[in-house]
XYZ file of C-alpha atoms in Angstrom:
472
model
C 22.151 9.063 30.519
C 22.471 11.681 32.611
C 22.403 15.667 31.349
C 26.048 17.645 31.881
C 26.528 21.198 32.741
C 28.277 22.487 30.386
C 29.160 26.534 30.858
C 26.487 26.507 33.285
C 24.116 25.066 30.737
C 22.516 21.920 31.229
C 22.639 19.392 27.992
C 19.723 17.692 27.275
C 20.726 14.266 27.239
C 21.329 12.670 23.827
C 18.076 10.811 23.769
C 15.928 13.435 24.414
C 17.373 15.844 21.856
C 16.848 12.912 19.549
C 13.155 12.961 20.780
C 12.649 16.602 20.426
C 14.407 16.053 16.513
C 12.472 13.463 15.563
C 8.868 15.290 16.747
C 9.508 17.992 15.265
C 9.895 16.158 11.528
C 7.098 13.615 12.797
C 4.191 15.680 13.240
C 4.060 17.563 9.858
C 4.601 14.423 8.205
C 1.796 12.283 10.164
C -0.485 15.215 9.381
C 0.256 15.326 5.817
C -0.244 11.373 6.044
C -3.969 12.410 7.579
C -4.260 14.520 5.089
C -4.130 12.163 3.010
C -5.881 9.428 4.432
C -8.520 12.214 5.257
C -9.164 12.572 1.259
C -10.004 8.305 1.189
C -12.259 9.319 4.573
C -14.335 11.889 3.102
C -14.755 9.589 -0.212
C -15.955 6.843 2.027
C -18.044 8.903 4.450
C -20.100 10.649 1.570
C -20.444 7.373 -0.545
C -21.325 6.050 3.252
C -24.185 8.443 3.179
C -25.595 8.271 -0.046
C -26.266 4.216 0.032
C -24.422 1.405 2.303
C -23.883 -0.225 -1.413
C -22.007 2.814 -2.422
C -19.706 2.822 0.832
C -19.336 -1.217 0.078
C -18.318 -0.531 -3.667
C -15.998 2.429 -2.701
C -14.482 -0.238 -0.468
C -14.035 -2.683 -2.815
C -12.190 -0.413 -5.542
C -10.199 1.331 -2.433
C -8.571 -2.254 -1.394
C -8.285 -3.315 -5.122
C -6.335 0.458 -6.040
C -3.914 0.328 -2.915
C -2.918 -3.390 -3.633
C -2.213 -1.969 -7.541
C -0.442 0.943 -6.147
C 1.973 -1.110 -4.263
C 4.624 -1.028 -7.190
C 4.795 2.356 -8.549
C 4.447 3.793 -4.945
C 7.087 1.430 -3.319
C 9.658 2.489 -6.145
C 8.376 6.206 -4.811
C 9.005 5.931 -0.651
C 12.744 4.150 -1.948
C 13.364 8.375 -2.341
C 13.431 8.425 1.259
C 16.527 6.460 2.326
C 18.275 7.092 -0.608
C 18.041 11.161 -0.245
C 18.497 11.233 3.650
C 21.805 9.100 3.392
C 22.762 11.318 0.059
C 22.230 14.113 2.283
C 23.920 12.515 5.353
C 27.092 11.880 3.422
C 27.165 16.197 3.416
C 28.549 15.514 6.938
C 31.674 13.325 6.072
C 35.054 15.105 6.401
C 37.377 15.646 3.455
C 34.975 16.092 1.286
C 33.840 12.379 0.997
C 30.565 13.830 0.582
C 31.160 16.055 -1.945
C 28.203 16.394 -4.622
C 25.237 15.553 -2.174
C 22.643 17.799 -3.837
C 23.549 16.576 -7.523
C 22.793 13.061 -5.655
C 19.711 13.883 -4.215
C 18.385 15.547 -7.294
C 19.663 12.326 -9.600
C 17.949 10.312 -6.706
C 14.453 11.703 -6.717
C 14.281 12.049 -10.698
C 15.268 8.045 -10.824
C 12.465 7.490 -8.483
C 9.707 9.028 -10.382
C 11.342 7.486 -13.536
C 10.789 4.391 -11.976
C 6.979 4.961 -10.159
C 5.764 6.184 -13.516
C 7.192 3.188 -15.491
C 5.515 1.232 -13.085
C 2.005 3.174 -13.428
C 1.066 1.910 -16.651
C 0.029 -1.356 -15.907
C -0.806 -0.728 -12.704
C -3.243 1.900 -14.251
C -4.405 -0.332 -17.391
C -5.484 -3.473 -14.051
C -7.698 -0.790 -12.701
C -9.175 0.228 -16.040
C -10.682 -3.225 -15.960
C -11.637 -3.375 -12.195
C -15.458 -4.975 -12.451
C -14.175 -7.848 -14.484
C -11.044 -8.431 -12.278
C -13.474 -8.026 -9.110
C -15.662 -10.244 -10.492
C -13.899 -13.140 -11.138
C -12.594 -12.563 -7.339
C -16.348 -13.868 -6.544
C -18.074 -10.183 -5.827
C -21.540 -8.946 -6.345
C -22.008 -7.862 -9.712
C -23.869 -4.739 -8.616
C -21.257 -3.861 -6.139
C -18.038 -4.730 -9.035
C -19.876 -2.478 -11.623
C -20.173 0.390 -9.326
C -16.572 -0.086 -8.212
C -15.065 0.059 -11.798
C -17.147 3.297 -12.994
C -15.213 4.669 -9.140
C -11.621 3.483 -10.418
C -11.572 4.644 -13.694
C -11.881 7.741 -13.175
C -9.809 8.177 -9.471
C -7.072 6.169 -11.730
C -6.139 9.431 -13.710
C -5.006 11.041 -10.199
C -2.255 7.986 -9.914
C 1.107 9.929 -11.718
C 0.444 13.238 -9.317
C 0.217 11.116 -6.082
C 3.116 9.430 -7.049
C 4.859 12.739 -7.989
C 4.021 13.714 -4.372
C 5.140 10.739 -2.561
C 8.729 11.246 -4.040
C 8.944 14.971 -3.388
C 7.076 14.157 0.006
C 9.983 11.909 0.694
C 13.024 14.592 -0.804
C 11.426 17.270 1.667
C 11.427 14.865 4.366
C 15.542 14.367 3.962
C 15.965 17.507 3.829
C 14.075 17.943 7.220
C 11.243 20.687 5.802
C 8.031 18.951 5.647
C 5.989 21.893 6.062
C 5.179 22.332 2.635
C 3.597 19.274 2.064
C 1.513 19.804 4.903
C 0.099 22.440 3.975
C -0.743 21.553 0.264
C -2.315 18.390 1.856
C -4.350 20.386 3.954
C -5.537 22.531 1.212
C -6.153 19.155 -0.933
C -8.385 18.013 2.009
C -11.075 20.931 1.735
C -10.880 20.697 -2.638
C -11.556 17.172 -2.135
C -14.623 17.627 0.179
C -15.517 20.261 -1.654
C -15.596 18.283 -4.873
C -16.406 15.346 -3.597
C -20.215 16.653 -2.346
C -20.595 18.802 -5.393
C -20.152 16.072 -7.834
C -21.459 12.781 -5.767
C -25.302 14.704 -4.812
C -24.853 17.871 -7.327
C -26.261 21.338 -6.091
C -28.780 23.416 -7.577
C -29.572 22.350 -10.947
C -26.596 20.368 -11.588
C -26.962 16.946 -11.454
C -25.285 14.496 -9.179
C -23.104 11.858 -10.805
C -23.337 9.396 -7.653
C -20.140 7.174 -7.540
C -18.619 8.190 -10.474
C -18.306 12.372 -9.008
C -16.202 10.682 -5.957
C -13.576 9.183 -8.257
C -13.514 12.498 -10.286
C -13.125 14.445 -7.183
C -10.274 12.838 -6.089
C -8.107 12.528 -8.963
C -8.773 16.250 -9.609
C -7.552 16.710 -5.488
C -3.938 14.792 -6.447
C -3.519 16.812 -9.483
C -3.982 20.475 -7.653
C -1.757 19.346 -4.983
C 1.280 18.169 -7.010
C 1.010 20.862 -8.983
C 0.750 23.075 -5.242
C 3.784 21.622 -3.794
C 5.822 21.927 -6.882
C 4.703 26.040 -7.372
C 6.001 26.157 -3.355
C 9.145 24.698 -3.478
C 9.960 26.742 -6.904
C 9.624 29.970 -4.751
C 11.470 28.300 -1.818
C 15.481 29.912 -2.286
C 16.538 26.496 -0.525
C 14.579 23.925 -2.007
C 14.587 25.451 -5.429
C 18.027 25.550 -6.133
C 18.114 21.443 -6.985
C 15.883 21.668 -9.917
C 14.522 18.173 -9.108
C 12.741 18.074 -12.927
C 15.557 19.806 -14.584
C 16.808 17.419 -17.442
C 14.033 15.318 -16.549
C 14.088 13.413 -20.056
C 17.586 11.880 -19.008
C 16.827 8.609 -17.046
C 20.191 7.789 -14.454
C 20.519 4.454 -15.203
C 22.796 3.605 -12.017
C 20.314 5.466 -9.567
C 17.595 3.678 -11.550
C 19.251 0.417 -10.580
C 19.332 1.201 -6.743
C 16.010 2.580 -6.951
C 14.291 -0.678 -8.133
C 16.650 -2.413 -6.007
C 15.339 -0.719 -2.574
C 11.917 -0.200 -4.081
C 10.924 -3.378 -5.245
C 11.341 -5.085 -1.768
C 9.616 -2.081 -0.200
C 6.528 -2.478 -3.010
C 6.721 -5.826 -1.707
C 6.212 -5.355 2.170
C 3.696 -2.981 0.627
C 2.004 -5.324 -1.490
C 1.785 -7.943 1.713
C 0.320 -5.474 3.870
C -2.366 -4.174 1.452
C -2.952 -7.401 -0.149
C -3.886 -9.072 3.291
C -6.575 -6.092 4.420
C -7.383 -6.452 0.884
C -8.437 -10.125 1.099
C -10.040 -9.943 3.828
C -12.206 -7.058 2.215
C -12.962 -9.565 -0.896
C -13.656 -12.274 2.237
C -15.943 -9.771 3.740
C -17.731 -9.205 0.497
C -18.714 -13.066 0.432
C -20.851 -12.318 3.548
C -22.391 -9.041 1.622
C -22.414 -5.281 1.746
C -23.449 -5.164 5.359
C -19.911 -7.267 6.294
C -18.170 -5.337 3.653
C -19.110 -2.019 5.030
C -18.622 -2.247 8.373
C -15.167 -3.881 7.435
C -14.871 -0.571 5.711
C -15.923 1.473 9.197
C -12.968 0.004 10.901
C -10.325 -0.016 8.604
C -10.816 3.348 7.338
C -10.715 4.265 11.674
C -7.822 2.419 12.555
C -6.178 3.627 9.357
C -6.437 7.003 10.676
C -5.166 6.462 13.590
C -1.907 4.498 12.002
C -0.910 7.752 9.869
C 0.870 8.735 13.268
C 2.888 5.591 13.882
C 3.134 5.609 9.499
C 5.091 9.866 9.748
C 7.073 9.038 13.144
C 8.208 5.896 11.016
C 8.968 7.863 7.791
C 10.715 10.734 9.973
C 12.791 7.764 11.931
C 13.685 7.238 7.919
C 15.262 10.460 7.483
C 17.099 10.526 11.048
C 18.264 7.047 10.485
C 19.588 7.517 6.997
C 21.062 10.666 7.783
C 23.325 9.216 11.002
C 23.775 6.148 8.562
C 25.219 8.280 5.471
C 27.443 10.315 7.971
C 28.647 7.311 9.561
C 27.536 8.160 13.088
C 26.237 4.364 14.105
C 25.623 4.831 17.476
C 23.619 8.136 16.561
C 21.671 5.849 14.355
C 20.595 3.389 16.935
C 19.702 6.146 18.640
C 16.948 7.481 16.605
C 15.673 4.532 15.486
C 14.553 3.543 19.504
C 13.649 6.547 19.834
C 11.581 6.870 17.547
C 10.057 3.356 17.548
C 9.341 4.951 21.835
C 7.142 7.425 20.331
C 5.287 5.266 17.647
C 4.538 2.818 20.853
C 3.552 5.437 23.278
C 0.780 6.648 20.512
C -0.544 3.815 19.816
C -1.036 2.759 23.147
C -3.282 5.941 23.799
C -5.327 4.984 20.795
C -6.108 2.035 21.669
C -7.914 3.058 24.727
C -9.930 5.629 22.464
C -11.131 3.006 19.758
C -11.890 0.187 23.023
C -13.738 2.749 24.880
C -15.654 4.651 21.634
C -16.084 2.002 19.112
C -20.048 2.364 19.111
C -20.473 6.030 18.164
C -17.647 5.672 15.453
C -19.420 3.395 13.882
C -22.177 5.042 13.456
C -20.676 8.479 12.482
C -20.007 6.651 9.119
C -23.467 5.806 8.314
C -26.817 7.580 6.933
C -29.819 7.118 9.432
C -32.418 6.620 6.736
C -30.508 3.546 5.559
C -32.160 0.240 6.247
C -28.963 -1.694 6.435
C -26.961 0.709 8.159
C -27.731 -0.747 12.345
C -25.864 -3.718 11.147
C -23.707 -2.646 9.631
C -22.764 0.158 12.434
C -23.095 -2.809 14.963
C -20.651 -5.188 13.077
C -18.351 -2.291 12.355
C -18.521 -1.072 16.112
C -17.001 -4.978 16.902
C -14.419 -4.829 14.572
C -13.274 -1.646 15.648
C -12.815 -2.688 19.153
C -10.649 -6.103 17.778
C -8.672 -2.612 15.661
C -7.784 -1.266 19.098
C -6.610 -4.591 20.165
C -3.995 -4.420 17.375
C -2.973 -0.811 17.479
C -0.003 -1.269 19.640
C 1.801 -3.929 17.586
C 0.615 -1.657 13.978
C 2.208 1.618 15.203
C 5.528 -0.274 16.652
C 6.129 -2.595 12.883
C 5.437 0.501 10.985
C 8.263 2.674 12.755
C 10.379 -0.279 13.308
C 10.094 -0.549 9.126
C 10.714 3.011 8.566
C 13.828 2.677 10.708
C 15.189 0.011 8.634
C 14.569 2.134 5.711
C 17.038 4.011 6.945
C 19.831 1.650 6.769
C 18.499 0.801 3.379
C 17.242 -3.008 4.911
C 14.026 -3.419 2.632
C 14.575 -7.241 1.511
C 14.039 -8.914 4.589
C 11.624 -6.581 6.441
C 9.487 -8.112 2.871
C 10.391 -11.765 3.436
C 8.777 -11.218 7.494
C 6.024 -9.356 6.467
C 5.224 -12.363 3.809
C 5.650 -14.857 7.020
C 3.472 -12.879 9.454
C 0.669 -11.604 7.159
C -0.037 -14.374 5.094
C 1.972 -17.257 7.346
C -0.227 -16.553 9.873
C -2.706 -13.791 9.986
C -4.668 -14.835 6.604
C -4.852 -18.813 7.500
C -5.718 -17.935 10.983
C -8.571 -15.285 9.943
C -9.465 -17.714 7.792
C -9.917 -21.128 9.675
C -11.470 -18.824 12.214
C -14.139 -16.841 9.904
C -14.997 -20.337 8.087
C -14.171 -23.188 10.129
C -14.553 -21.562 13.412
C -18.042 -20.113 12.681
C -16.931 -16.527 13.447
C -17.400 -14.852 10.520
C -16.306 -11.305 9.739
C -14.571 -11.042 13.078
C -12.581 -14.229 13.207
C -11.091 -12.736 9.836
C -10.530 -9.438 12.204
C -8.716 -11.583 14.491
C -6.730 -13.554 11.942
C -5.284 -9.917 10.986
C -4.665 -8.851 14.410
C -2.656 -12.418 15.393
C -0.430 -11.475 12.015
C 0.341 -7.711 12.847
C 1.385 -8.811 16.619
C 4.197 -11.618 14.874
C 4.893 -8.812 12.203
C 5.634 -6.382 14.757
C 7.575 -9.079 16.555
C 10.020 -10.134 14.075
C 10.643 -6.013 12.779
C 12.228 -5.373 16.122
C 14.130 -8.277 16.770
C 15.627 -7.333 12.651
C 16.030 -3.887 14.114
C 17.850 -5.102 17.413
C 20.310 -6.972 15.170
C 20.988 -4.585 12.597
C 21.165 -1.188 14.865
C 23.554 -3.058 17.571
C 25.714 -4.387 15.103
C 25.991 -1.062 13.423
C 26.689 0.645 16.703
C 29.645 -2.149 17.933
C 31.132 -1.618 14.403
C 31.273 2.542 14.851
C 31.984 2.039 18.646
């Protein structure tokens, strides 16, 4: 497209506005999302630190808590779509639109209805972690250390929640700043906490494992309790008195919540369950296997918070085109979008290829007699990781673009078929059967992101060009 003078004034063309648009949202939210990944990072580098069976355990619980957390916190990102096309419907003439903030505020109260509904078993699994891990085959050692870790992070599962739904309402309403900044002040209380109460300092004693868990449910707490003190004193934001009336359930916004959420839990659930596997795979070959497993995931899930905020801003522009019945606009912003997640990942790639060796060993204590295997193992994986990032940071943004035109069911039914179609038989014939070991099962994962990514954008394609012929 080419740009038009208008009074003199060159117009950016259309897609580069939309570029400029969606950065702007992007980058608070992928730093709030590294943020937050950044608090799992500093539990796994310090339990990395004090023993390689620590980091293993940590690992263990981590994979076991995210594939838990897939309901409640699926049921919690369906705020998303649902506010930005509430808020999109603002834009229709005539009024059609007409009561958008009493929709966005019945939206995002439905949505933590639902997530903490959905928190109580979810919370009462992780109570009994060492017996569940154990009958999944693990260490005994390792699945005793990893319950003591998960009962007490568990208590911190209602205010991450809390902040994943008003997360998602700021997004819609295009002001993620505050969120970033109460995750970056939940970063240093969770380091902070986190050393204090794993080693102890002066004559207060260390409580190992058990302080990291502590730490970090105390971190979630403080910041849901710091984002909801900032948008109270915000005159924009705290005019829809999101817990107002809180005790009255919306049965009708309940019903759309679960019916986006549950499909999103789902796609959740797939994606978490399969790096979850292969973390209770890894811990059949030991701590060493399970730790360096734990080296590269925690990396390249760093690096996939980008690719994870352009996806949830694409999200909000999406759903906001979509609820003002702007097709074409909507299109727009999803490719766009999906551009930018590509272009990222592309870059990291290079980084984790080129740097694998020295990340690998940042995670690890010297004095550790295990830790030059596990460093070298971890180094390998992380180099199959930067294989992968291109077709991770393209499915994530093609998903949150979906999102936005409220598509959850199938994106679920493709992430089923390339996750656990193909990348968990393939990781798995290759580990076992192939005589590869951890990194067949590394490979097995990256073969299932690439069809994953494959079969988002093709659904995308469909969906956004069919939308656009309709509104043409």
């Amino acid at each position: 497209m080419q740009a038009h003078p208008i009074g003199g004034i060159t117009r950016r063309p259309a897609w580069l506005a939309e570029a400029g648009a969606t950065l702007a949202l992007a980058w608070p939210l992928a730093l709030t999302n590294l943020s937050q990944h950044a608090l799992a990072l500093t539990d796994t580098v310090i339990l990395g630190w004090l023993s390689t069976e620590a980091l293993a355990a940590g690992t263990l619980a981590a994979n076991l808590y995210w594939a838990v957390m897939a309901a409640p916190l699926g049921t919690a990102f369906a705020a998303g779509p649902m506010l930005a096309q509430a808020r999109g419907a603002g834009r229709l003439p005539g009024g059609a639109g007409r009561g958008w903030v009493r929709q966005m505020r019945r939206g995002a109260r439905s949505a933590l209805w639902a997530a903490l509904a959905l928190l109580l078993p979810s919370m009462l699994l992780l109570w009994f972690a060492e017996p569940v891990l154990l009958a999944l085959g693990q260490q005994p050692h390792l699945a005793a250390l990893a319950g003591t870790y998960l009962r007490a992070m568990m208590w911190g599962l209602p205010s991450f929640c809390g902040f994943i739904v008003l997360r998602g309402f700021l997004a819609a309403m295009e002001r993620p700043a505050p969120a970033l900044w109460v995750a970056g002040g939940g970063i240093l209380l969770n380091g902070a906490l986190c050393w204090l109460l794993v080693f102890g300092a002066l004559s207060w004693p260390g409580l190992g494992i058990l302080g990291a868990g502590i730490a970090s449910a105390l971190a979630n707490a403080a910041m849901l309790g710091g984002l909801l003190g900032l948008m109270a004193r915000d005159r924009v934001l705290g005019r829809f008195r999101l817990l107002g009336r809180f005790w009255r359930p919306d049965l009708a916004k309940l019903a759309e919540v679960v019916r986006l959420g549950l499909p999103i839990s789902g796609s959740m659930l797939l994606e978490i369950g399969v790096f979850s596997a292969a973390a209770i795979a890894m811990g059949w070959f030991g701590a060493v296997a399970v730790a360096a497993h734990a080296i590269a995931l925690q990396t390249a899930g760093m690096t996939f918070m980008i690719p994870l905020g352009i996806g949830q801003a694409a999200t909000a522009r999406v759903g906001l085109f979509a609820g003002a019945a702007e097709p074409r606009a909507a299109a727009r912003a999803g490719w766009v979008a999906i551009g930018l997640g590509a272009g990222f990942m592309l870059a990291t790639a290079l980084l984790l290829v080129v740097a694998s060796a020295p990340i690998a060993r940042g995670f690890l204590g010297a004095g550790d007699a295990e830790a030059a295997a596990a460093a070298a193992l971890g180094a390998t994986l992380l180099t199959i990781a930067g294989i992968f990032q291109l077709a991770d940071g393209v499915q994530a943004v093609a998903a949150g673009a979906l999102r936005g035109l409220k598509d959850t069911r199938v994106p679920m039914l493709l992430a089923a078929l390339g996750y656990w179609g193909l990348g968990m038989p393939v990781g798995l014939l290759l580990a076992w059967q192939a005589g590869f070991g951890p990194v067949g099962l590394w490979i097995g994962l990256a073969a299932g992101l690439g069809c994953v990514a494959l079969l988002m954008l093709r659904r995308w394609r469909g969906l956004s060009g069919g939308a656009a012929a309709a509104g043409a």
